[in-house]
mmCIF file with all atom_site columns, C-alpha atoms in Angstrom:
data_model
loop_
_atom_site.group_PDB
_atom_site.id
_atom_site.type_symbol
_atom_site.label_atom_id
_atom_site.label_alt_id
_atom_site.label_comp_id
_atom_site.label_asym_id
_atom_site.label_entity_id
_atom_site.label_seq_id
_atom_site.pdbx_PDB_ins_code
_atom_site.Cartn_x
_atom_site.Cartn_y
_atom_site.Cartn_z
_atom_site.occupancy
_atom_site.B_iso_or_equiv
_atom_site.pdbx_formal_charge
_atom_site.auth_seq_id
_atom_site.auth_comp_id
_atom_site.auth_asym_id
_atom_site.auth_atom_id
_atom_site.pdbx_PDB_model_num
ATOM 1   C CA . LEU V 1 1   ? 11.859 17.322 68.075 1.00 82.00 ? 1   LEU V CA 1
ATOM 2   C CA . ALA V 1 2   ? 15.055 17.167 65.870 1.00 91.00 ? 2   ALA V CA 1
ATOM 3   C CA . GLU V 1 3   ? 18.431 17.858 67.403 1.00 93.00 ? 3   GLU V CA 1
ATOM 4   C CA . ASN V 1 4   ? 21.391 19.940 66.051 1.00 93.00 ? 4   ASN V CA 1
ATOM 5   C CA . VAL V 1 5   ? 19.350 21.695 63.525 1.00 94.00 ? 5   VAL V CA 1
ATOM 6   C CA . SER V 1 6   ? 21.183 24.049 61.154 1.00 95.00 ? 6   SER V CA 1
ATOM 7   C CA . MET V 1 7   ? 19.919 26.275 58.408 1.00 95.00 ? 7   MET V CA 1
ATOM 8   C CA . PHE V 1 8   ? 21.787 27.812 55.411 1.00 96.00 ? 8   PHE V CA 1
ATOM 9   C CA . ASP V 1 9   ? 20.658 30.596 52.964 1.00 96.00 ? 9   ASP V CA 1
ATOM 10  C CA . VAL V 1 10  ? 22.237 29.431 49.862 1.00 95.00 ? 10  VAL V CA 1
ATOM 11  C CA . GLU V 1 11  ? 20.226 31.204 47.244 1.00 94.00 ? 11  GLU V CA 1
ATOM 12  C CA . GLU V 1 12  ? 23.353 33.130 45.961 1.00 94.00 ? 12  GLU V CA 1
ATOM 13  C CA . TYR V 1 13  ? 25.346 29.944 45.842 1.00 92.00 ? 13  TYR V CA 1
ATOM 14  C CA . THR V 1 14  ? 23.100 27.443 43.878 1.00 91.00 ? 14  THR V CA 1
ATOM 15  C CA . SER V 1 15  ? 20.173 27.462 41.542 1.00 92.00 ? 15  SER V CA 1
ATOM 16  C CA . ILE V 1 16  ? 18.797 24.394 43.181 1.00 92.00 ? 16  ILE V CA 1
ATOM 17  C CA . THR V 1 17  ? 17.134 25.857 46.215 1.00 95.00 ? 17  THR V CA 1
ATOM 18  C CA . GLU V 1 18  ? 17.199 28.776 48.451 1.00 95.00 ? 18  GLU V CA 1
ATOM 19  C CA . PHE V 1 19  ? 17.574 27.131 52.006 1.00 95.00 ? 19  PHE V CA 1
ATOM 20  C CA . TYR V 1 20  ? 19.033 23.945 53.361 1.00 95.00 ? 20  TYR V CA 1
ATOM 21  C CA . VAL V 1 21  ? 18.218 22.741 56.803 1.00 96.00 ? 21  VAL V CA 1
ATOM 22  C CA . ASN V 1 22  ? 20.153 19.844 58.365 1.00 96.00 ? 22  ASN V CA 1
ATOM 23  C CA . ALA V 1 23  ? 18.889 18.062 61.420 1.00 96.00 ? 23  ALA V CA 1
ATOM 24  C CA . THR V 1 24  ? 19.597 14.856 63.414 1.00 97.00 ? 24  THR V CA 1
ATOM 25  C CA . GLY V 1 25  ? 17.183 12.376 64.649 1.00 96.00 ? 25  GLY V CA 1
ATOM 26  C CA . ARG V 1 26  ? 17.924 10.051 67.643 1.00 95.00 ? 26  ARG V CA 1
ATOM 27  C CA . SER V 1 27  ? 17.215 6.873  66.032 1.00 94.00 ? 27  SER V CA 1
ATOM 28  C CA . LEU V 1 28  ? 16.268 5.495  62.740 1.00 93.00 ? 28  LEU V CA 1
ATOM 29  C CA . SER V 1 29  ? 12.651 5.430  63.592 1.00 93.00 ? 29  SER V CA 1
ATOM 30  C CA . HIS V 1 30  ? 12.942 9.032  64.897 1.00 95.00 ? 30  HIS V CA 1
ATOM 31  C CA . VAL V 1 31  ? 14.326 10.059 61.562 1.00 96.00 ? 31  VAL V CA 1
ATOM 32  C CA . ALA V 1 32  ? 11.337 8.675  59.750 1.00 94.00 ? 32  ALA V CA 1
ATOM 33  C CA . ALA V 1 33  ? 8.866  10.049 62.089 1.00 95.00 ? 33  ALA V CA 1
ATOM 34  C CA . LEU V 1 34  ? 10.483 13.609 61.788 1.00 96.00 ? 34  LEU V CA 1
ATOM 35  C CA . ALA V 1 35  ? 10.228 13.456 57.872 1.00 96.00 ? 35  ALA V CA 1
ATOM 36  C CA . ASP V 1 36  ? 6.915  12.223 58.162 1.00 95.00 ? 36  ASP V CA 1
ATOM 37  C CA . GLU V 1 37  ? 5.685  15.053 60.520 1.00 95.00 ? 37  GLU V CA 1
ATOM 38  C CA . LEU V 1 38  ? 7.508  17.624 58.396 1.00 95.00 ? 38  LEU V CA 1
ATOM 39  C CA . VAL V 1 39  ? 5.654  16.618 55.245 1.00 96.00 ? 39  VAL V CA 1
ATOM 40  C CA . ASP V 1 40  ? 2.328  16.509 56.999 1.00 95.00 ? 40  ASP V CA 1
ATOM 41  C CA . ASN V 1 41  ? 2.775  19.949 58.612 1.00 92.00 ? 41  ASN V CA 1
ATOM 42  C CA . PHE V 1 42  ? 4.118  21.566 55.398 1.00 92.00 ? 42  PHE V CA 1
ATOM 43  C CA . GLU V 1 43  ? 1.220  20.110 53.207 1.00 93.00 ? 43  GLU V CA 1
ATOM 44  C CA . LEU V 1 44  ? -1.325 21.415 55.922 1.00 93.00 ? 44  LEU V CA 1
ATOM 45  C CA . ARG V 1 45  ? 0.040  24.845 55.099 1.00 91.00 ? 45  ARG V CA 1
ATOM 46  C CA . GLY V 1 46  ? -0.282 24.266 51.461 1.00 90.00 ? 46  GLY V CA 1
ATOM 47  C CA . MET V 1 47  ? 3.512  23.593 50.533 1.00 89.00 ? 47  MET V CA 1
ATOM 48  C CA . THR V 1 48  ? 3.983  20.956 47.921 1.00 90.00 ? 48  THR V CA 1
ATOM 49  C CA . VAL V 1 49  ? 6.539  18.328 48.501 1.00 95.00 ? 49  VAL V CA 1
ATOM 50  C CA . ASN V 1 50  ? 8.524  17.659 45.241 1.00 96.00 ? 50  ASN V CA 1
ATOM 51  C CA . ARG V 1 51  ? 10.125 14.477 46.668 1.00 96.00 ? 51  ARG V CA 1
ATOM 52  C CA . VAL V 1 52  ? 11.330 12.626 49.502 1.00 96.00 ? 52  VAL V CA 1
ATOM 53  C CA . GLU V 1 53  ? 14.238 10.326 49.285 1.00 95.00 ? 53  GLU V CA 1
ATOM 54  C CA . GLY V 1 54  ? 15.777 7.800  51.623 1.00 93.00 ? 54  GLY V CA 1
ATOM 55  C CA . LYS V 1 55  ? 12.779 6.544  53.293 1.00 81.00 ? 55  LYS V CA 1
ATOM 56  C CA . LYS V 1 56  ? 13.767 2.807  53.053 1.00 82.00 ? 56  LYS V CA 1
ATOM 57  C CA . GLY V 1 57  ? 17.082 3.237  54.924 1.00 79.00 ? 57  GLY V CA 1
ATOM 58  C CA . ASN V 1 58  ? 16.055 6.140  57.466 1.00 76.00 ? 58  ASN V CA 1
ATOM 59  C CA . THR V 1 59  ? 19.714 7.018  58.079 1.00 90.00 ? 59  THR V CA 1
ATOM 60  C CA . TRP V 1 60  ? 19.357 10.087 55.846 1.00 94.00 ? 60  TRP V CA 1
ATOM 61  C CA . ILE V 1 61  ? 16.012 11.422 54.536 1.00 96.00 ? 61  ILE V CA 1
ATOM 62  C CA . LEU V 1 62  ? 15.851 14.341 52.158 1.00 96.00 ? 62  LEU V CA 1
ATOM 63  C CA . VAL V 1 63  ? 12.760 16.273 51.830 1.00 97.00 ? 63  VAL V CA 1
ATOM 64  C CA . ASP V 1 64  ? 12.533 18.599 48.889 1.00 97.00 ? 64  ASP V CA 1
ATOM 65  C CA . PHE V 1 65  ? 10.083 21.478 48.850 1.00 95.00 ? 65  PHE V CA 1
ATOM 66  C CA . GLY V 1 66  ? 11.688 23.308 46.067 1.00 94.00 ? 66  GLY V CA 1
ATOM 67  C CA . SER V 1 67  ? 12.840 26.539 47.647 1.00 93.00 ? 67  SER V CA 1
ATOM 68  C CA . LEU V 1 68  ? 13.742 24.491 50.778 1.00 94.00 ? 68  LEU V CA 1
ATOM 69  C CA . ILE V 1 69  ? 15.548 21.178 51.029 1.00 96.00 ? 69  ILE V CA 1
ATOM 70  C CA . VAL V 1 70  ? 15.554 19.498 54.598 1.00 97.00 ? 70  VAL V CA 1
ATOM 71  C CA . ASN V 1 71  ? 18.062 16.688 55.298 1.00 97.00 ? 71  ASN V CA 1
ATOM 72  C CA . ILE V 1 72  ? 17.282 14.616 58.320 1.00 97.00 ? 72  ILE V CA 1
ATOM 73  C CA . PHE V 1 73  ? 20.085 12.272 59.486 1.00 96.00 ? 73  PHE V CA 1
ATOM 74  C CA . ASP V 1 74  ? 20.724 9.840  62.180 1.00 96.00 ? 74  ASP V CA 1
ATOM 75  C CA . SER V 1 75  ? 23.716 10.599 64.123 1.00 95.00 ? 75  SER V CA 1
ATOM 76  C CA . GLU V 1 76  ? 26.182 8.332  62.304 1.00 94.00 ? 76  GLU V CA 1
ATOM 77  C CA . GLY V 1 77  ? 24.760 9.712  58.873 1.00 93.00 ? 77  GLY V CA 1
ATOM 78  C CA . ARG V 1 78  ? 25.126 13.373 59.968 1.00 94.00 ? 78  ARG V CA 1
ATOM 79  C CA . SER V 1 79  ? 28.862 12.751 60.939 1.00 94.00 ? 79  SER V CA 1
ATOM 80  C CA . PHE V 1 80  ? 29.641 10.664 57.894 1.00 93.00 ? 80  PHE V CA 1
ATOM 81  C CA . TYR V 1 81  ? 28.084 13.195 55.273 1.00 91.00 ? 81  TYR V CA 1
ATOM 82  C CA . ASN V 1 82  ? 28.875 16.406 57.185 1.00 92.00 ? 82  ASN V CA 1
ATOM 83  C CA . PHE V 1 83  ? 27.022 18.622 54.959 1.00 90.00 ? 83  PHE V CA 1
ATOM 84  C CA . ASP V 1 84  ? 27.329 21.666 57.127 1.00 92.00 ? 84  ASP V CA 1
ATOM 85  C CA . ARG V 1 85  ? 31.166 21.841 56.225 1.00 92.00 ? 85  ARG V CA 1
ATOM 86  C CA . LEU V 1 86  ? 30.077 21.784 52.573 1.00 90.00 ? 86  LEU V CA 1
ATOM 87  C CA . LEU V 1 87  ? 28.051 24.868 52.933 1.00 90.00 ? 87  LEU V CA 1
ATOM 88  C CA . PRO V 1 88  ? 29.639 28.345 53.001 1.00 91.00 ? 88  PRO V CA 1
ATOM 89  C CA . VAL V 1 89  ? 30.061 29.442 56.465 1.00 92.00 ? 89  VAL V CA 1
ATOM 90  C CA . GLU V 1 90  ? 28.617 32.825 55.854 1.00 95.00 ? 90  GLU V CA 1
ATOM 91  C CA . SER V 1 91  ? 25.393 31.322 54.731 1.00 95.00 ? 91  SER V CA 1
ATOM 92  C CA . LYS V 1 92  ? 24.457 29.906 58.085 1.00 95.00 ? 92  LYS V CA 1
ATOM 93  C CA . VAL V 1 93  ? 21.374 31.418 59.426 1.00 95.00 ? 93  VAL V CA 1
ATOM 94  C CA . ASP V 1 94  ? 21.356 32.190 63.173 1.00 93.00 ? 94  ASP V CA 1
ATOM 95  C CA . ILE V 1 95  ? 18.114 30.195 64.323 1.00 90.00 ? 95  ILE V CA 1
ATOM 96  C CA . ASP V 1 96  ? 19.129 30.148 68.063 1.00 87.00 ? 96  ASP V CA 1
ATOM 97  C CA . PRO V 1 97  ? 16.233 32.778 68.860 1.00 87.00 ? 97  PRO V CA 1
ATOM 98  C CA . LEU V 1 98  ? 13.691 30.563 67.167 1.00 80.00 ? 98  LEU V CA 1
ATOM 99  C CA . VAL V 1 99  ? 14.970 27.397 68.828 1.00 77.00 ? 99  VAL V CA 1
ATOM 100 C CA . LYS V 1 100 ? 14.932 29.329 72.238 1.00 81.00 ? 100 LYS V CA 1
ATOM 101 C CA . GLU V 1 101 ? 11.360 30.172 71.512 1.00 81.00 ? 101 GLU V CA 1
ATOM 102 C CA . VAL V 1 102 ? 10.312 26.651 70.781 1.00 72.00 ? 102 VAL V CA 1
ATOM 103 C CA . ASP V 1 103 ? 12.245 25.264 73.819 1.00 73.00 ? 103 ASP V CA 1
ATOM 104 C CA . GLU V 1 104 ? 10.284 27.869 76.076 1.00 79.00 ? 104 GLU V CA 1
ATOM 105 C CA . LYS V 1 105 ? 6.991  27.202 74.384 1.00 77.00 ? 105 LYS V CA 1
ATOM 106 C CA . PHE V 1 106 ? 7.111  23.435 75.075 1.00 72.00 ? 106 PHE V CA 1
ATOM 107 C CA . LYS V 1 107 ? 9.317  23.810 78.268 1.00 71.00 ? 107 LYS V CA 1
ATOM 108 C CA . LEU V 1 108 ? 12.027 21.556 76.638 1.00 58.00 ? 108 LEU V CA 1
ATOM 109 C CA . LYS V 1 109 ? 15.047 22.946 78.562 1.00 53.00 ? 109 LYS V CA 1
#
């Protein structure tokens, strides 16, 4: 599972996408595995992946589904780019209830 996941509803701020999700992987291989798993699961549900960028370095992988863009960073990349600060505070979506549900389902905490 990814760490430090944040979600932003940016539909009224940009014409590029509706939602941004930023997440952190524990290592370069974990970042790549998270991106692969994300693509596989979304494709199984019929979503089309427009593009995946950054697979060679694995410090930051962007997965573009059109209405949803997911950025998966390693911890250094997440700190360096700090995308969360670039997005309007009021656009942040409270995902804590969902995270709690997943944690309980998989007995993670």
